[in-house]
Amino acid sequence: MATYVLIHGAGSNAWYWHLVAPLLRARGHDVVAPDLPCDDDSAGLAEYADVVVDAVGGRTDLVVVAQSMAGFTAPLVCDRLRVDLLVMLAAMVPSPGESPGDWWANTGHEQARRELDAREGRPSGGDFDIAVTFLHDVPPDVAAGAMSRGRNQSGTPFEKPWPLHAWPDVPTEFLLCRDDRLFPAEFMRRLAHDRLGIVADEMDGGHLVALSRPEELADRLEAYRRKDRSPRSRPAV
């Protein structure tokens, strides 16, 4: 039995995982899905990691799954706990000393997103539309639940540099979403290669695949957990 530690992204909460968590529990695993203090202006990345570490407690056999902005928090958790596997799910990948606020320009995200919008016939710029960017492939009833549970995201964790000097020494998988309108697939392929030195795995679906394709996501996570991991070099940034 493993313990899946599911970390949600910005402006979200543990409900994001409410369809995936029971699927993993049905396979005999423990699941920890804490609520990060997204709307607390006194909380930064260190405090986010504290919440996760406290929620894990003394559990072992940890598989940490980081969605979106949780890519900045999950490695801090891996630096403090013994983690068997880290799965980056449509996740931001930090470099040492880089703040989440600087990540967007440093990675060329805006250009990549504008190019995707142009290819798919969506206007660039203007007001951010959550439904268009995040919920386009989520079932209507689930999308309504997501809209009703959104939280304000404090800017505090975007301000300070990511504190690690290198990627933690833990096996890492990177799963991108081919229909992601926030983090375009080609952009994420490059990010995984350039910053982690690994080839990204891929699945269909938009940015919120835990809501749109929970069964397939649970299957992917289980496949990663069971994967034969002979000694190999670890990703380093």
Short mmCIF file of N, CA and C in Angstrom, two decimals, residues 28-199:
data_model
loop_
_atom_site.label_atom_id
_atom_site.label_comp_id
_atom_site.label_asym_id
_atom_site.label_seq_id
_atom_site.Cartn_x
_atom_site.Cartn_y
_atom_site.Cartn_z
N GLY A 28 -6.66 0.24 -2.45
CA GLY A 28 -5.98 -0.12 -1.22
C GLY A 28 -4.99 0.89 -0.69
N HIS A 29 -4.93 2.08 -1.27
CA HIS A 29 -3.95 3.08 -0.87
C HIS A 29 -4.53 4.11 0.09
N ASP A 30 -3.66 4.72 0.85
CA ASP A 30 -4.02 5.86 1.67
C ASP A 30 -3.88 7.11 0.80
N VAL A 31 -4.68 8.12 1.07
CA VAL A 31 -4.63 9.37 0.30
C VAL A 31 -4.63 10.54 1.28
N VAL A 32 -3.69 11.46 1.06
CA VAL A 32 -3.63 12.71 1.82
C VAL A 32 -3.75 13.84 0.80
N ALA A 33 -4.76 14.69 0.99
CA ALA A 33 -4.99 15.80 0.06
C ALA A 33 -5.28 17.05 0.87
N PRO A 34 -4.24 17.74 1.34
CA PRO A 34 -4.45 18.90 2.21
C PRO A 34 -4.91 20.14 1.45
N ASP A 35 -5.57 21.02 2.17
CA ASP A 35 -5.92 22.34 1.65
C ASP A 35 -4.74 23.28 1.93
N LEU A 36 -4.13 23.83 0.88
CA LEU A 36 -3.07 24.81 1.06
C LEU A 36 -3.68 26.16 1.45
N PRO A 37 -2.92 27.00 2.16
CA PRO A 37 -3.44 28.30 2.60
C PRO A 37 -3.38 29.35 1.49
N CYS A 38 -4.05 29.06 0.37
CA CYS A 38 -3.96 29.91 -0.82
C CYS A 38 -4.36 31.35 -0.57
N ASP A 39 -5.37 31.55 0.28
CA ASP A 39 -5.91 32.90 0.48
C ASP A 39 -5.33 33.61 1.70
N ASP A 40 -4.24 33.07 2.23
CA ASP A 40 -3.59 33.65 3.41
C ASP A 40 -2.36 34.45 2.95
N ASP A 41 -2.42 35.76 3.10
CA ASP A 41 -1.31 36.61 2.64
C ASP A 41 -0.05 36.46 3.48
N SER A 42 -0.13 35.79 4.61
CA SER A 42 1.06 35.56 5.43
C SER A 42 1.78 34.27 5.05
N ALA A 43 1.21 33.49 4.15
CA ALA A 43 1.76 32.17 3.81
C ALA A 43 2.47 32.20 2.47
N GLY A 44 3.72 31.72 2.48
CA GLY A 44 4.49 31.56 1.26
C GLY A 44 4.75 30.09 0.98
N LEU A 45 5.71 29.81 0.12
CA LEU A 45 5.99 28.42 -0.25
C LEU A 45 6.39 27.57 0.95
N ALA A 46 7.16 28.15 1.88
CA ALA A 46 7.58 27.39 3.07
C ALA A 46 6.37 26.95 3.88
N GLU A 47 5.42 27.86 4.03
CA GLU A 47 4.21 27.53 4.79
C GLU A 47 3.35 26.51 4.04
N TYR A 48 3.32 26.59 2.71
CA TYR A 48 2.60 25.59 1.95
C TYR A 48 3.20 24.21 2.20
N ALA A 49 4.52 24.14 2.16
CA ALA A 49 5.19 22.86 2.42
C ALA A 49 4.93 22.37 3.84
N ASP A 50 4.89 23.29 4.80
CA ASP A 50 4.60 22.92 6.19
C ASP A 50 3.25 22.22 6.29
N VAL A 51 2.24 22.77 5.60
CA VAL A 51 0.89 22.19 5.64
C VAL A 51 0.91 20.76 5.11
N VAL A 52 1.62 20.53 4.02
CA VAL A 52 1.68 19.19 3.43
C VAL A 52 2.41 18.23 4.36
N VAL A 53 3.56 18.65 4.86
CA VAL A 53 4.34 17.79 5.74
C VAL A 53 3.54 17.43 7.00
N ASP A 54 2.86 18.40 7.57
CA ASP A 54 2.04 18.14 8.76
C ASP A 54 0.91 17.16 8.44
N ALA A 55 0.31 17.29 7.26
CA ALA A 55 -0.78 16.40 6.88
C ALA A 55 -0.29 14.97 6.69
N VAL A 56 0.91 14.81 6.16
CA VAL A 56 1.47 13.48 5.96
C VAL A 56 1.76 12.80 7.28
N GLY A 57 2.26 13.57 8.24
CA GLY A 57 2.59 12.99 9.54
C GLY A 57 3.62 11.88 9.43
N GLY A 58 3.33 10.73 10.02
CA GLY A 58 4.29 9.63 10.02
C GLY A 58 4.07 8.62 8.92
N ARG A 59 3.25 8.93 7.94
CA ARG A 59 2.98 8.00 6.86
C ARG A 59 4.24 7.76 6.03
N THR A 60 4.30 6.59 5.41
CA THR A 60 5.46 6.21 4.60
C THR A 60 4.99 5.78 3.21
N ASP A 61 5.94 5.32 2.39
CA ASP A 61 5.66 4.87 1.02
C ASP A 61 4.93 5.96 0.24
N LEU A 62 5.54 7.12 0.22
CA LEU A 62 4.88 8.32 -0.29
C LEU A 62 5.04 8.48 -1.80
N VAL A 63 3.92 8.74 -2.46
CA VAL A 63 3.88 9.16 -3.86
C VAL A 63 3.28 10.56 -3.87
N VAL A 64 4.10 11.56 -4.18
CA VAL A 64 3.65 12.95 -4.16
C VAL A 64 3.25 13.35 -5.58
N VAL A 65 2.05 13.90 -5.71
CA VAL A 65 1.55 14.34 -7.01
C VAL A 65 1.30 15.84 -6.94
N ALA A 66 1.96 16.59 -7.82
CA ALA A 66 1.91 18.05 -7.80
C ALA A 66 1.22 18.56 -9.04
N GLN A 67 0.10 19.26 -8.85
CA GLN A 67 -0.64 19.82 -9.98
C GLN A 67 -0.36 21.31 -10.12
N SER A 68 0.03 21.74 -11.32
CA SER A 68 0.17 23.15 -11.67
C SER A 68 1.18 23.87 -10.75
N MET A 69 0.73 24.90 -10.02
CA MET A 69 1.64 25.67 -9.17
C MET A 69 2.26 24.83 -8.06
N ALA A 70 1.65 23.69 -7.73
CA ALA A 70 2.22 22.82 -6.70
C ALA A 70 3.59 22.29 -7.09
N GLY A 71 3.98 22.49 -8.35
CA GLY A 71 5.34 22.13 -8.76
C GLY A 71 6.40 22.88 -7.98
N PHE A 72 6.06 24.03 -7.42
CA PHE A 72 7.01 24.76 -6.58
C PHE A 72 7.02 24.24 -5.14
N THR A 73 5.90 23.68 -4.69
CA THR A 73 5.79 23.20 -3.31
C THR A 73 6.27 21.77 -3.15
N ALA A 74 5.90 20.91 -4.08
CA ALA A 74 6.19 19.48 -3.93
C ALA A 74 7.67 19.15 -3.74
N PRO A 75 8.60 19.79 -4.48
CA PRO A 75 10.01 19.47 -4.24
C PRO A 75 10.47 19.86 -2.83
N LEU A 76 9.87 20.89 -2.25
CA LEU A 76 10.20 21.26 -0.87
C LEU A 76 9.76 20.16 0.09
N VAL A 77 8.62 19.55 -0.20
CA VAL A 77 8.15 18.42 0.60
C VAL A 77 9.10 17.24 0.44
N CYS A 78 9.52 16.99 -0.79
CA CYS A 78 10.45 15.88 -1.05
C CYS A 78 11.80 16.10 -0.38
N ASP A 79 12.17 17.35 -0.18
CA ASP A 79 13.43 17.66 0.50
C ASP A 79 13.36 17.40 2.00
N ARG A 80 12.15 17.32 2.53
CA ARG A 80 11.96 17.16 3.97
C ARG A 80 11.50 15.76 4.37
N LEU A 81 10.88 15.03 3.45
CA LEU A 81 10.36 13.70 3.74
C LEU A 81 10.99 12.68 2.81
N ARG A 82 10.94 11.43 3.23
CA ARG A 82 11.40 10.35 2.35
C ARG A 82 10.26 10.02 1.38
N VAL A 83 10.45 10.38 0.13
CA VAL A 83 9.42 10.22 -0.90
C VAL A 83 9.90 9.20 -1.92
N ASP A 84 9.03 8.26 -2.28
CA ASP A 84 9.39 7.22 -3.24
C ASP A 84 9.27 7.70 -4.68
N LEU A 85 8.33 8.61 -4.93
CA LEU A 85 8.07 9.04 -6.29
C LEU A 85 7.41 10.41 -6.28
N LEU A 86 7.85 11.28 -7.20
CA LEU A 86 7.23 12.58 -7.41
C LEU A 86 6.65 12.61 -8.81
N VAL A 87 5.36 12.92 -8.93
CA VAL A 87 4.70 13.05 -10.22
C VAL A 87 4.33 14.51 -10.42
N MET A 88 4.86 15.10 -11.46
CA MET A 88 4.56 16.49 -11.82
C MET A 88 3.43 16.46 -12.85
N LEU A 89 2.26 16.92 -12.45
CA LEU A 89 1.07 16.86 -13.29
C LEU A 89 0.73 18.25 -13.83
N ALA A 90 0.98 18.46 -15.13
CA ALA A 90 0.76 19.78 -15.73
C ALA A 90 1.32 20.86 -14.81
N ALA A 91 2.54 20.64 -14.35
CA ALA A 91 3.09 21.43 -13.24
C ALA A 91 4.20 22.39 -13.67
N MET A 92 4.28 23.49 -12.95
CA MET A 92 5.40 24.41 -13.08
C MET A 92 6.66 23.73 -12.55
N VAL A 93 7.77 23.92 -13.24
CA VAL A 93 9.06 23.36 -12.81
C VAL A 93 9.99 24.52 -12.48
N PRO A 94 10.34 24.70 -11.22
CA PRO A 94 11.20 25.82 -10.85
C PRO A 94 12.68 25.54 -11.07
N SER A 95 13.43 26.61 -11.22
CA SER A 95 14.89 26.56 -11.16
C SER A 95 15.35 27.16 -9.84
N PRO A 96 16.51 26.75 -9.34
CA PRO A 96 17.00 27.31 -8.08
C PRO A 96 17.05 28.84 -8.13
N GLY A 97 16.52 29.46 -7.10
CA GLY A 97 16.55 30.91 -6.98
C GLY A 97 15.48 31.64 -7.77
N GLU A 98 14.64 30.91 -8.47
CA GLU A 98 13.58 31.52 -9.29
C GLU A 98 12.29 31.61 -8.48
N SER A 99 11.67 32.76 -8.49
CA SER A 99 10.39 32.89 -7.80
C SER A 99 9.27 32.44 -8.75
N PRO A 100 8.13 32.01 -8.19
CA PRO A 100 7.00 31.68 -9.07
C PRO A 100 6.56 32.88 -9.91
N GLY A 101 6.73 34.08 -9.38
CA GLY A 101 6.36 35.26 -10.14
C GLY A 101 7.23 35.48 -11.37
N ASP A 102 8.50 35.08 -11.28
CA ASP A 102 9.43 35.24 -12.40
C ASP A 102 9.36 34.09 -13.40
N TRP A 103 8.80 32.98 -12.95
CA TRP A 103 8.78 31.76 -13.78
C TRP A 103 8.13 32.01 -15.14
N TRP A 104 7.07 32.77 -15.18
CA TRP A 104 6.29 32.95 -16.41
C TRP A 104 7.14 33.57 -17.52
N ALA A 105 7.84 34.65 -17.19
CA ALA A 105 8.69 35.31 -18.19
C ALA A 105 9.93 34.47 -18.50
N ASN A 106 10.52 33.87 -17.48
CA ASN A 106 11.74 33.09 -17.67
C ASN A 106 11.54 31.91 -18.61
N THR A 107 10.35 31.33 -18.58
CA THR A 107 10.09 30.13 -19.39
C THR A 107 9.51 30.46 -20.77
N GLY A 108 9.14 31.71 -20.99
CA GLY A 108 8.51 32.07 -22.26
C GLY A 108 7.07 31.62 -22.35
N HIS A 109 6.41 31.52 -21.20
CA HIS A 109 5.05 31.00 -21.16
C HIS A 109 4.08 31.82 -21.99
N GLU A 110 4.12 33.14 -21.87
CA GLU A 110 3.11 33.98 -22.51
C GLU A 110 3.14 33.82 -24.03
N GLN A 111 4.32 33.78 -24.60
CA GLN A 111 4.41 33.59 -26.05
C GLN A 111 3.84 32.24 -26.46
N ALA A 112 4.18 31.20 -25.69
CA ALA A 112 3.68 29.86 -26.01
C ALA A 112 2.16 29.81 -25.94
N ARG A 113 1.61 30.47 -24.95
CA ARG A 113 0.15 30.46 -24.82
C ARG A 113 -0.52 31.26 -25.94
N ARG A 114 0.05 32.39 -26.28
CA ARG A 114 -0.52 33.19 -27.37
C ARG A 114 -0.47 32.43 -28.70
N GLU A 115 0.61 31.72 -28.93
CA GLU A 115 0.72 30.95 -30.16
C GLU A 115 -0.32 29.84 -30.21
N LEU A 116 -0.56 29.20 -29.08
CA LEU A 116 -1.60 28.16 -29.04
C LEU A 116 -2.97 28.76 -29.30
N ASP A 117 -3.27 29.88 -28.64
CA ASP A 117 -4.57 30.53 -28.85
C ASP A 117 -4.77 30.88 -30.33
N ALA A 118 -3.71 31.39 -30.97
CA ALA A 118 -3.81 31.76 -32.38
C ALA A 118 -4.08 30.53 -33.25
N ARG A 119 -3.39 29.44 -32.98
CA ARG A 119 -3.57 28.22 -33.77
C ARG A 119 -4.99 27.67 -33.63
N GLU A 120 -5.56 27.82 -32.43
CA GLU A 120 -6.87 27.23 -32.17
C GLU A 120 -8.01 28.24 -32.31
N GLY A 121 -7.68 29.46 -32.76
CA GLY A 121 -8.70 30.43 -33.08
C GLY A 121 -9.31 31.15 -31.90
N ARG A 122 -8.59 31.24 -30.79
CA ARG A 122 -9.07 31.98 -29.63
C ARG A 122 -8.37 33.33 -29.57
N PRO A 123 -9.07 34.38 -29.15
CA PRO A 123 -8.43 35.68 -29.03
C PRO A 123 -7.42 35.68 -27.89
N SER A 124 -6.30 36.37 -28.08
CA SER A 124 -5.30 36.52 -27.02
C SER A 124 -5.52 37.83 -26.30
N GLY A 125 -5.11 37.88 -25.05
CA GLY A 125 -5.30 39.09 -24.27
C GLY A 125 -6.72 39.19 -23.75
N GLY A 126 -7.06 40.32 -23.18
CA GLY A 126 -8.39 40.49 -22.61
C GLY A 126 -8.50 39.84 -21.25
N ASP A 127 -9.72 39.80 -20.73
CA ASP A 127 -9.94 39.24 -19.42
C ASP A 127 -9.75 37.72 -19.44
N PHE A 128 -9.18 37.21 -18.35
CA PHE A 128 -8.95 35.78 -18.21
C PHE A 128 -10.29 35.07 -17.99
N ASP A 129 -10.59 34.07 -18.79
CA ASP A 129 -11.85 33.35 -18.71
C ASP A 129 -11.58 31.95 -18.17
N ILE A 130 -11.98 31.71 -16.92
CA ILE A 130 -11.73 30.42 -16.28
C ILE A 130 -12.39 29.29 -17.05
N ALA A 131 -13.61 29.51 -17.49
CA ALA A 131 -14.34 28.46 -18.19
C ALA A 131 -13.63 28.05 -19.48
N VAL A 132 -13.14 29.03 -20.23
CA VAL A 132 -12.48 28.75 -21.50
C VAL A 132 -11.13 28.08 -21.29
N THR A 133 -10.37 28.56 -20.33
CA THR A 133 -9.01 28.06 -20.13
C THR A 133 -8.95 26.76 -19.34
N PHE A 134 -9.79 26.63 -18.33
CA PHE A 134 -9.67 25.49 -17.41
C PHE A 134 -10.77 24.45 -17.53
N LEU A 135 -11.98 24.84 -17.89
CA LEU A 135 -13.13 23.95 -17.73
C LEU A 135 -13.72 23.47 -19.06
N HIS A 136 -13.02 23.69 -20.16
CA HIS A 136 -13.59 23.38 -21.48
C HIS A 136 -13.86 21.91 -21.68
N ASP A 137 -13.18 21.02 -20.95
CA ASP A 137 -13.41 19.58 -21.14
C ASP A 137 -13.92 18.91 -19.87
N VAL A 138 -14.32 19.71 -18.88
CA VAL A 138 -14.82 19.18 -17.62
C VAL A 138 -16.35 19.04 -17.72
N PRO A 139 -16.92 17.92 -17.28
CA PRO A 139 -18.38 17.77 -17.34
C PRO A 139 -19.08 18.94 -16.65
N PRO A 140 -20.22 19.39 -17.19
CA PRO A 140 -20.88 20.59 -16.68
C PRO A 140 -21.16 20.57 -15.18
N ASP A 141 -21.61 19.44 -14.64
CA ASP A 141 -21.90 19.41 -13.21
C ASP A 141 -20.64 19.54 -12.37
N VAL A 142 -19.57 18.92 -12.84
CA VAL A 142 -18.29 19.03 -12.12
C VAL A 142 -17.73 20.44 -12.26
N ALA A 143 -17.87 21.02 -13.45
CA ALA A 143 -17.40 22.39 -13.67
C ALA A 143 -18.14 23.37 -12.75
N ALA A 144 -19.44 23.17 -12.59
CA ALA A 144 -20.20 24.04 -11.69
C ALA A 144 -19.69 23.92 -10.26
N GLY A 145 -19.36 22.70 -9.85
CA GLY A 145 -18.80 22.52 -8.52
C GLY A 145 -17.46 23.21 -8.36
N ALA A 146 -16.65 23.15 -9.41
CA ALA A 146 -15.35 23.81 -9.36
C ALA A 146 -15.51 25.32 -9.26
N MET A 147 -16.43 25.89 -10.02
CA MET A 147 -16.65 27.33 -9.99
C MET A 147 -17.12 27.79 -8.62
N SER A 148 -17.91 26.98 -7.96
CA SER A 148 -18.44 27.37 -6.65
C SER A 148 -17.42 27.22 -5.53
N ARG A 149 -16.32 26.53 -5.80
CA ARG A 149 -15.33 26.26 -4.76
C ARG A 149 -14.01 26.99 -4.98
N GLY A 150 -13.95 27.84 -5.98
CA GLY A 150 -12.71 28.57 -6.23
C GLY A 150 -12.34 29.48 -5.05
N ARG A 151 -11.06 29.67 -4.86
CA ARG A 151 -10.56 30.51 -3.76
C ARG A 151 -9.67 31.60 -4.33
N ASN A 152 -9.58 32.70 -3.61
CA ASN A 152 -8.63 33.74 -3.98
C ASN A 152 -7.21 33.21 -3.76
N GLN A 153 -6.32 33.54 -4.67
CA GLN A 153 -4.93 33.14 -4.55
C GLN A 153 -4.09 34.33 -4.14
N SER A 154 -3.50 34.26 -2.98
CA SER A 154 -2.60 35.33 -2.52
C SER A 154 -1.37 35.41 -3.42
N GLY A 155 -0.84 36.62 -3.56
CA GLY A 155 0.38 36.80 -4.33
C GLY A 155 1.65 36.51 -3.55
N THR A 156 1.54 36.28 -2.24
CA THR A 156 2.72 36.10 -1.40
C THR A 156 3.66 35.00 -1.88
N PRO A 157 3.17 33.79 -2.18
CA PRO A 157 4.11 32.73 -2.58
C PRO A 157 4.80 32.97 -3.92
N PHE A 158 4.35 33.96 -4.67
CA PHE A 158 4.98 34.26 -5.96
C PHE A 158 6.19 35.17 -5.80
N GLU A 159 6.42 35.70 -4.60
CA GLU A 159 7.39 36.78 -4.43
C GLU A 159 8.82 36.31 -4.15
N LYS A 160 8.98 35.24 -3.37
CA LYS A 160 10.31 34.86 -2.92
C LYS A 160 10.92 33.76 -3.78
N PRO A 161 12.26 33.74 -3.89
CA PRO A 161 12.93 32.71 -4.70
C PRO A 161 12.68 31.31 -4.18
N TRP A 162 12.60 30.37 -5.09
CA TRP A 162 12.54 28.96 -4.71
C TRP A 162 13.85 28.60 -4.01
N PRO A 163 13.80 28.02 -2.80
CA PRO A 163 15.01 27.95 -1.97
C PRO A 163 15.95 26.79 -2.23
N LEU A 164 15.55 25.78 -2.98
CA LEU A 164 16.43 24.63 -3.15
C LEU A 164 17.56 24.94 -4.14
N HIS A 165 18.70 24.28 -3.92
CA HIS A 165 19.85 24.47 -4.80
C HIS A 165 19.85 23.50 -5.98
N ALA A 166 19.04 22.46 -5.87
CA ALA A 166 18.94 21.46 -6.95
C ALA A 166 17.65 20.68 -6.76
N TRP A 167 17.27 19.96 -7.80
CA TRP A 167 16.08 19.13 -7.70
C TRP A 167 16.32 18.04 -6.66
N PRO A 168 15.32 17.70 -5.85
CA PRO A 168 15.52 16.66 -4.83
C PRO A 168 15.84 15.31 -5.44
N ASP A 169 16.57 14.51 -4.71
CA ASP A 169 17.01 13.20 -5.20
C ASP A 169 15.87 12.20 -5.05
N VAL A 170 14.91 12.29 -5.94
CA VAL A 170 13.74 11.42 -5.91
C VAL A 170 13.32 11.12 -7.35
N PRO A 171 12.95 9.89 -7.66
CA PRO A 171 12.46 9.59 -9.01
C PRO A 171 11.30 10.51 -9.37
N THR A 172 11.35 11.07 -10.58
CA THR A 172 10.37 12.08 -10.99
C THR A 172 9.77 11.71 -12.33
N GLU A 173 8.44 11.75 -12.39
CA GLU A 173 7.71 11.60 -13.64
C GLU A 173 7.03 12.93 -13.96
N PHE A 174 6.89 13.21 -15.25
CA PHE A 174 6.24 14.45 -15.69
C PHE A 174 5.12 14.06 -16.64
N LEU A 175 3.89 14.44 -16.29
CA LEU A 175 2.73 14.12 -17.10
C LEU A 175 2.08 15.42 -17.58
N LEU A 176 2.11 15.64 -18.89
CA LEU A 176 1.46 16.83 -19.45
C LEU A 176 0.12 16.45 -20.05
N CYS A 177 -0.70 17.47 -20.30
CA CYS A 177 -2.04 17.28 -20.84
C CYS A 177 -2.09 17.89 -22.23
N ARG A 178 -2.39 17.09 -23.22
CA ARG A 178 -2.29 17.53 -24.61
C ARG A 178 -3.24 18.67 -24.96
N ASP A 179 -4.35 18.78 -24.24
CA ASP A 179 -5.34 19.80 -24.54
C ASP A 179 -5.31 20.96 -23.54
N ASP A 180 -4.21 21.08 -22.82
CA ASP A 180 -4.05 22.12 -21.80
C ASP A 180 -3.96 23.49 -22.49
N ARG A 181 -4.85 24.40 -22.13
CA ARG A 181 -4.84 25.74 -22.72
C ARG A 181 -4.04 26.73 -21.89
N LEU A 182 -3.70 26.38 -20.67
CA LEU A 182 -2.85 27.25 -19.85
C LEU A 182 -1.38 26.95 -20.13
N PHE A 183 -1.01 25.68 -20.08
CA PHE A 183 0.36 25.25 -20.31
C PHE A 183 0.38 24.38 -21.57
N PRO A 184 0.57 25.00 -22.75
CA PRO A 184 0.52 24.24 -24.01
C PRO A 184 1.47 23.05 -24.01
N ALA A 185 1.06 22.00 -24.69
CA ALA A 185 1.80 20.75 -24.66
C ALA A 185 3.25 20.90 -25.11
N GLU A 186 3.49 21.61 -26.22
CA GLU A 186 4.86 21.76 -26.70
C GLU A 186 5.71 22.53 -25.71
N PHE A 187 5.13 23.52 -25.09
CA PHE A 187 5.81 24.28 -24.04
C PHE A 187 6.21 23.37 -22.89
N MET A 188 5.32 22.49 -22.48
CA MET A 188 5.61 21.59 -21.36
C MET A 188 6.62 20.51 -21.73
N ARG A 189 6.59 20.06 -22.98
CA ARG A 189 7.61 19.10 -23.41
C ARG A 189 9.00 19.73 -23.27
N ARG A 190 9.10 20.98 -23.71
CA ARG A 190 10.39 21.67 -23.61
C ARG A 190 10.78 21.90 -22.15
N LEU A 191 9.82 22.27 -21.33
CA LEU A 191 10.10 22.53 -19.92
C LEU A 191 10.63 21.28 -19.23
N ALA A 192 9.98 20.14 -19.46
CA ALA A 192 10.41 18.89 -18.83
C ALA A 192 11.82 18.51 -19.29
N HIS A 193 12.09 18.70 -20.57
CA HIS A 193 13.41 18.36 -21.10
C HIS A 193 14.48 19.30 -20.58
N ASP A 194 14.23 20.61 -20.66
CA ASP A 194 15.25 21.59 -20.32
C ASP A 194 15.52 21.66 -18.82
N ARG A 195 14.49 21.50 -18.02
CA ARG A 195 14.67 21.72 -16.58
C ARG A 195 14.80 20.43 -15.77
N LEU A 196 14.29 19.33 -16.30
CA LEU A 196 14.39 18.07 -15.57
C LEU A 196 15.20 17.01 -16.31
N GLY A 197 15.47 17.26 -17.58
CA GLY A 197 16.23 16.29 -18.35
C GLY A 197 15.46 15.00 -18.61
N ILE A 198 14.13 15.07 -18.64
CA ILE A 198 13.33 13.88 -18.87
C ILE A 198 12.35 14.13 -20.01
N VAL A 199 11.89 13.05 -20.60
CA VAL A 199 10.85 13.12 -21.64
C VAL A 199 9.50 13.04 -20.95
#
